[in-house]
């Protein structure tokens, strides 16, 4: 069995009676971009800080190429770190900020000069070498922080909410830069965010945290198309949840009754449910259609609002039982005519594209 590049083994961190991280275990191959995703307080940053050496775990271990890091002080772990705040030295130029970790390690002047030049070229700031941080935009400062973290060739780069202080357009620009830099350097990146779109855009894999535990780990497609729990389904992407009663499961597909009395057949059964058990049916907004197709299930609804979003429309509807549905059908002309025809109607979805979870 191939040894993992970075291993986290039953990591636990308690603060008094409160346990922030519960027995987290992970194997991260060399060169992977792994994102820790989850709501605030879910344990993702605490796990990152234990890897960095900023916090000592209560129990468990962190191993780099099979060797424990726990006895090594944080400043000797040779791990790069980029924070939400740029933490640049305001009195040093861009070039000297990037050079700082190399000078601390007493690298030769020629190597420092060459490496600073390479790093500024990597983050496309060659023409800003002599500027002070105050003369840079937020995005430029974060790129300097990234260059500084990579300057001494760390085996791992840890990034804690590095883009949350930037506006949306700038975040998207820096995301593209981070993806490019990851491709060009091959550095192993562990990235913390609470932004699901950011995680989906950047990551090779995503570890989704909840209450100090990893509830699912996989590619963005895994978490979006094959959610293990209703929490995963609700956190990754937009979701509609409808109260349901499980009637039966035959051949891997379930038949359920919704609160408005509708019977839905052909739902994928990924959980074992008893007859009559309360459940939740989840349907993605983009799975809804305004026109029927073979095998589609239907819901009788009242259309409350519609809006045009280019390739899709947003339709807000309400079922007979009062559940509000966010539907995002395509914006082709036939769908548009369906929206404009009447204010109350049926909407349709493929039951095989829905998910059924225990209530």
Coordinates of C-alpha atoms in Angstrom, one line a residue:
X1 CA 0.0 0.0 0.0
X2 CA 1.4 3.4 -1.0
X3 CA 2.2 5.7 1.9
X4 CA 0.2 8.9 2.0
X5 CA 2.1 12.1 1.7
X6 CA 0.2 13.7 4.6
X7 CA -1.8 11.7 7.1
X8 CA -4.1 12.9 9.8
X9 CA -4.8 10.1 12.3
X10 CA -7.8 10.3 14.7
X11 CA -7.1 14.0 15.4
X12 CA -9.1 15.4 18.3
X13 CA -9.0 18.8 19.8
X14 CA -10.9 19.8 23.0
X15 CA -11.2 23.2 24.6
X16 CA -12.3 22.2 28.1
X17 CA -15.6 20.5 27.9
X18 CA -16.1 21.5 24.2
X19 CA -14.6 19.2 21.5
X20 CA -13.9 21.2 18.4
X21 CA -12.5 18.3 16.3
X22 CA -13.7 14.6 16.8
X23 CA -11.3 11.9 15.6
X24 CA -10.6 13.3 12.1
X25 CA -8.7 10.9 9.9
X26 CA -7.5 11.8 6.4
X27 CA -4.9 10.7 3.8
X28 CA -3.7 13.4 1.4
X29 CA -1.6 12.5 -1.6
X30 CA 1.3 14.7 -2.8
X31 CA 0.2 17.5 -5.1
X32 CA -3.5 17.4 -4.1
X33 CA -5.7 20.4 -3.6
X34 CA -7.9 19.5 -0.7
X35 CA -10.5 21.9 0.7
X36 CA -11.9 21.9 4.2
X37 CA -15.4 23.1 3.7
X38 CA -18.1 23.7 6.3
X39 CA -20.1 26.3 8.3
X40 CA -18.5 28.4 11.0
X41 CA -17.4 26.4 14.0
X42 CA -17.4 23.1 12.2
X43 CA -13.7 22.4 13.1
X44 CA -12.1 23.0 9.7
X45 CA -9.7 25.8 10.8
X46 CA -8.9 24.0 14.1
X47 CA -7.8 21.0 12.0
X48 CA -5.7 23.2 9.8
X49 CA -4.0 24.9 12.8
X50 CA -3.1 21.5 14.3
X51 CA -1.4 20.6 11.0
X52 CA 0.4 24.0 11.1
X53 CA 1.5 23.5 14.7
X54 CA -0.4 26.6 16.0
X55 CA -2.5 24.3 18.2
X56 CA -1.6 21.1 19.9
X57 CA -4.2 18.4 19.4
X58 CA -5.7 16.7 22.5
X59 CA -5.0 13.3 20.8
X60 CA -4.2 11.9 17.5
X61 CA -1.3 12.5 15.1
X62 CA -0.2 14.4 12.0
X63 CA 2.4 12.6 9.8
X64 CA 4.3 14.0 6.8
X65 CA 5.8 11.2 4.7
X66 CA 5.3 8.8 7.7
X67 CA 7.0 11.0 10.3
X68 CA 5.0 12.7 13.1
X69 CA 5.0 16.5 13.1
X70 CA 3.7 16.9 16.6
X71 CA 7.1 17.2 18.3
X72 CA 8.3 19.8 15.8
X73 CA 7.6 23.5 16.6
X74 CA 5.4 25.3 14.0
X75 CA 8.3 27.5 12.7
X76 CA 10.4 24.4 11.9
X77 CA 7.7 22.4 10.1
X78 CA 8.6 24.1 6.9
X79 CA 4.9 24.5 6.0
X80 CA 3.6 27.6 4.1
X81 CA 0.7 29.5 5.4
X82 CA -1.6 32.1 3.9
X83 CA -4.2 33.8 6.1
X84 CA -7.4 35.8 5.5
X85 CA -5.4 39.0 6.5
X86 CA -2.3 39.4 4.4
X87 CA 0.1 39.8 7.4
X88 CA 2.6 41.6 5.2
X89 CA 5.3 43.7 6.8
X90 CA 4.2 47.3 6.1
X91 CA 7.7 48.8 6.2
X92 CA 9.2 46.3 3.8
X93 CA 8.9 46.4 0.0
X94 CA 7.1 43.6 -1.9
X95 CA 10.4 42.1 -2.8
X96 CA 11.6 42.2 0.8
X97 CA 8.4 40.7 2.1
X98 CA 8.9 37.7 -0.3
X99 CA 12.6 37.5 0.6
X100 CA 11.9 37.5 4.4
X101 CA 11.4 33.7 4.9
X102 CA 14.5 33.0 2.8
X103 CA 16.6 35.5 4.9
X104 CA 15.4 33.9 8.1
X105 CA 16.7 30.6 6.7
X106 CA 20.0 32.3 5.9
X107 CA 19.9 31.4 2.2
X108 CA 22.7 33.0 0.1
X109 CA 22.0 36.4 -1.4
X110 CA 22.1 35.1 -4.9
X111 CA 19.5 32.4 -4.2
X112 CA 17.3 35.0 -2.4
X113 CA 17.4 37.4 -5.4
X114 CA 16.7 34.6 -7.9
X115 CA 13.9 33.1 -5.8
X116 CA 12.2 36.5 -5.3
X117 CA 12.3 37.1 -9.0
X118 CA 10.8 33.7 -9.7
X119 CA 8.0 34.1 -7.1
X120 CA 7.0 37.6 -8.3
X121 CA 6.9 36.3 -11.9
X122 CA 4.7 33.4 -10.6
X123 CA 2.1 35.7 -9.1
X124 CA 2.6 38.3 -11.9
X125 CA 3.9 41.1 -9.8
X126 CA 7.3 41.6 -11.3
X127 CA 6.7 45.3 -11.8
X128 CA 5.7 45.9 -8.1
X129 CA 8.9 44.7 -6.4
X130 CA 9.8 48.0 -4.9
X131 CA 6.3 49.1 -3.7
X132 CA 5.2 49.0 -0.1
X133 CA 2.1 46.9 0.7
X134 CA 0.0 50.0 1.4
X135 CA 0.4 50.9 -2.3
X136 CA -1.2 47.6 -3.4
X137 CA -4.8 46.5 -3.8
X138 CA -6.2 43.8 -1.6
X139 CA -5.8 41.2 -4.3
X140 CA -2.2 42.2 -5.0
X141 CA -1.4 42.0 -1.3
X142 CA -2.8 38.5 -1.1
X143 CA -0.7 37.5 -4.1
X144 CA 2.4 38.8 -2.3
X145 CA 1.4 36.7 0.7
X146 CA 1.1 33.7 -1.6
X147 CA 4.5 34.4 -3.2
X148 CA 6.1 34.7 0.3
X149 CA 4.5 31.4 1.5
X150 CA 5.9 29.6 -1.6
X151 CA 9.3 31.2 -1.7
X152 CA 11.1 28.5 0.4
X153 CA 9.5 25.6 -1.5
X154 CA 7.3 24.2 1.4
X155 CA 6.0 20.7 0.9
X156 CA 2.5 21.8 2.0
X157 CA 0.7 25.1 1.6
X158 CA -2.1 25.8 4.1
X159 CA -4.6 28.6 3.3
X160 CA -7.2 29.8 5.8
X161 CA -10.1 31.7 4.3
X162 CA -7.5 33.7 2.1
X163 CA -10.1 35.4 -0.1
X164 CA -13.0 36.2 2.3
X165 CA -11.9 39.8 2.6
X166 CA -12.1 40.4 -1.1
X167 CA -15.1 41.4 -3.2
X168 CA -16.7 38.8 -5.5
X169 CA -15.0 39.9 -8.8
X170 CA -11.5 40.0 -7.1
X171 CA -12.1 36.6 -5.4
X172 CA -12.8 35.0 -8.7
X173 CA -9.7 36.5 -10.2
X174 CA -7.5 35.3 -7.4
X175 CA -9.2 31.9 -7.5
X176 CA -8.0 31.6 -11.1
X177 CA -4.5 32.6 -10.0
X178 CA -4.4 30.0 -7.2
X179 CA -5.5 27.3 -9.6
X180 CA -2.8 28.3 -12.1
X181 CA -0.1 28.4 -9.4
X182 CA -1.2 25.0 -8.1
X183 CA -0.9 23.6 -11.6
X184 CA 2.5 25.2 -12.2
X185 CA 4.1 24.3 -8.8
X186 CA 2.4 21.0 -7.9
X187 CA 2.5 22.0 -4.2
X188 CA 0.1 20.2 -1.9
X189 CA -2.6 22.6 -0.8
X190 CA -5.0 22.4 2.2
X191 CA -7.5 25.2 1.8
X192 CA -10.2 26.3 4.3
X193 CA -13.4 28.0 3.2
X194 CA -17.1 28.2 4.1
X195 CA -17.9 29.2 0.5
X196 CA -19.2 26.2 -1.4
X197 CA -18.7 27.8 -4.9
X198 CA -15.1 28.5 -4.0
X199 CA -14.6 24.9 -2.9
X200 CA -16.2 23.5 -6.0
X201 CA -14.1 25.8 -8.3
X202 CA -10.7 25.1 -6.7
X203 CA -10.5 21.6 -5.3
X204 CA -9.5 18.2 -6.3
X205 CA -11.4 16.9 -3.3
X206 CA -13.5 18.5 -0.6
X207 CA -13.8 17.4 3.0
X208 CA -17.1 18.7 4.3
X209 CA -17.1 19.3 8.1
X210 CA -20.0 19.5 10.5
X211 CA -19.7 19.7 14.3
X212 CA -16.0 18.7 14.3
X213 CA -16.4 15.7 12.0
X214 CA -16.0 15.0 8.3
X215 CA -19.4 14.0 7.1
X216 CA -18.3 13.3 3.5
X217 CA -15.1 13.6 1.5
X218 CA -14.9 13.4 -2.3
X219 CA -14.8 15.4 -5.5
X220 CA -17.2 18.2 -6.0
X221 CA -19.2 15.9 -8.3
X222 CA -19.4 13.3 -5.6
X223 CA -20.8 15.7 -3.0
X224 CA -23.2 17.4 -5.4
X225 CA -24.5 14.3 -7.3
X226 CA -24.1 11.7 -4.6
X227 CA -24.6 13.4 -1.2
X228 CA -24.3 11.0 1.7
X229 CA -26.7 12.9 4.0
X230 CA -29.4 15.6 3.8
X231 CA -26.8 18.0 5.4
X232 CA -24.4 17.4 2.5
X233 CA -27.3 17.8 0.0
X234 CA -28.4 21.1 1.6
X235 CA -24.9 22.5 2.0
X236 CA -23.5 21.8 -1.5
X237 CA -25.6 23.6 -4.1
X238 CA -29.2 24.8 -3.8
X239 CA -31.8 22.3 -2.7
X240 CA -35.6 21.9 -2.2
X241 CA -36.6 19.6 0.6
X242 CA -40.2 18.2 0.7
X243 CA -41.7 16.3 3.6
X244 CA -42.4 12.7 2.5
X245 CA -43.6 9.3 3.8
X246 CA -41.8 6.2 2.6
X247 CA -44.3 3.7 1.2
X248 CA -42.0 1.0 -0.2
X249 CA -38.7 0.3 -1.9
X250 CA -38.5 -2.3 -4.7
X251 CA -35.4 -3.0 -6.8
X252 CA -33.5 0.0 -5.4
X253 CA -36.2 2.6 -6.1
X254 CA -38.7 4.0 -3.6
X255 CA -42.3 5.1 -3.7
X256 CA -43.2 8.0 -1.4
X257 CA -46.2 10.1 -0.5
X258 CA -45.7 13.9 -0.2
X259 CA -47.5 16.1 2.3
X260 CA -49.9 17.3 -0.4
X261 CA -50.9 13.7 -1.2
X262 CA -48.8 13.3 -4.4
X263 CA -47.3 9.9 -5.0
X264 CA -43.8 9.9 -6.4
X265 CA -42.4 6.7 -7.8
X266 CA -38.9 5.8 -9.0
X267 CA -36.8 7.7 -6.4
X268 CA -33.3 6.3 -5.9
X269 CA -33.2 4.6 -2.5
X270 CA -29.7 5.1 -1.0
X271 CA -30.9 4.7 2.6
X272 CA -32.8 1.8 4.2
X273 CA -36.2 3.1 5.2
X274 CA -39.1 1.3 6.8
X275 CA -42.6 1.3 5.5
X276 CA -44.4 4.5 6.7
X277 CA -41.1 6.1 7.9
X278 CA -40.9 9.9 7.7
X279 CA -38.4 11.1 5.1
X280 CA -37.3 14.1 3.2
X281 CA -37.3 14.3 -0.6
X282 CA -34.6 16.6 -2.1
X283 CA -34.8 17.9 -5.6
X284 CA -32.2 20.3 -7.1
X285 CA -33.7 23.5 -8.6
X286 CA -32.2 22.8 -12.0
X287 CA -34.0 19.4 -12.1
X288 CA -37.4 21.0 -12.4
X289 CA -39.1 21.5 -15.8
X290 CA -42.3 23.4 -16.7
X291 CA -43.2 20.8 -19.4
X292 CA -43.7 17.1 -19.0
X293 CA -41.4 14.4 -20.3
X294 CA -41.6 10.6 -20.2
X295 CA -41.2 9.2 -16.7
X296 CA -41.5 12.6 -15.0
X297 CA -43.2 13.1 -11.7
X298 CA -45.4 16.1 -11.3
X299 CA -46.4 18.5 -8.5
X300 CA -49.4 20.8 -8.6
X301 CA -48.2 24.3 -7.6
X302 CA -49.0 27.9 -7.6
X303 CA -46.4 30.1 -9.4
X304 CA -45.5 33.0 -7.1
X305 CA -42.7 34.7 -9.0
X306 CA -40.5 34.3 -12.1
X307 CA -37.2 36.0 -13.1
X308 CA -34.9 35.7 -16.1
X309 CA -31.2 34.7 -15.5
X310 CA -29.8 34.2 -19.0
X311 CA -29.6 30.5 -19.6
X312 CA -32.1 29.8 -16.8
X313 CA -35.2 31.2 -15.3
X314 CA -36.0 31.2 -11.6
X315 CA -39.5 30.2 -10.8
X316 CA -40.7 30.4 -7.2
X317 CA -43.7 28.1 -6.6
X318 CA -45.8 26.8 -3.7
X319 CA -47.3 23.3 -3.4
X320 CA -50.7 22.6 -2.0
X321 CA -49.2 21.7 1.4
X322 CA -47.5 25.1 1.6
X323 CA -43.9 24.0 0.7
X324 CA -42.1 26.7 -1.3
X325 CA -40.0 25.5 -4.3
X326 CA -37.1 27.2 -6.0
X327 CA -37.0 25.9 -9.6
X328 CA -34.4 26.9 -12.2
X329 CA -35.6 25.5 -15.5
X330 CA -33.8 26.3 -18.8
X331 CA -34.7 29.5 -20.6
X332 CA -35.7 28.0 -24.0
X333 CA -38.7 29.4 -25.7
X334 CA -41.0 26.5 -24.9
X335 CA -40.2 26.8 -21.2
X336 CA -40.8 30.6 -21.4
X337 CA -44.2 30.0 -22.9
X338 CA -45.0 27.6 -20.1
X339 CA -44.2 30.2 -17.5
X340 CA -46.3 32.9 -19.2
X341 CA -49.4 30.8 -19.9
X342 CA -51.1 30.7 -16.5
X343 CA -50.4 31.5 -12.8
X344 CA -51.2 28.0 -11.4
X345 CA -50.0 24.7 -12.9
X346 CA -47.9 21.6 -12.6
X347 CA -44.1 21.4 -12.5
X348 CA -42.2 18.3 -13.4
X349 CA -39.0 16.5 -12.4
X350 CA -37.3 13.2 -13.0
X351 CA -37.7 11.2 -9.8
X352 CA -34.4 9.4 -10.5
X353 CA -32.6 12.7 -10.1
X354 CA -34.1 13.2 -6.6
X355 CA -32.7 12.1 -3.3
X356 CA -34.5 10.5 -0.4
X357 CA -33.2 10.9 3.2
X358 CA -34.5 9.8 6.6
X359 CA -36.3 12.7 8.3

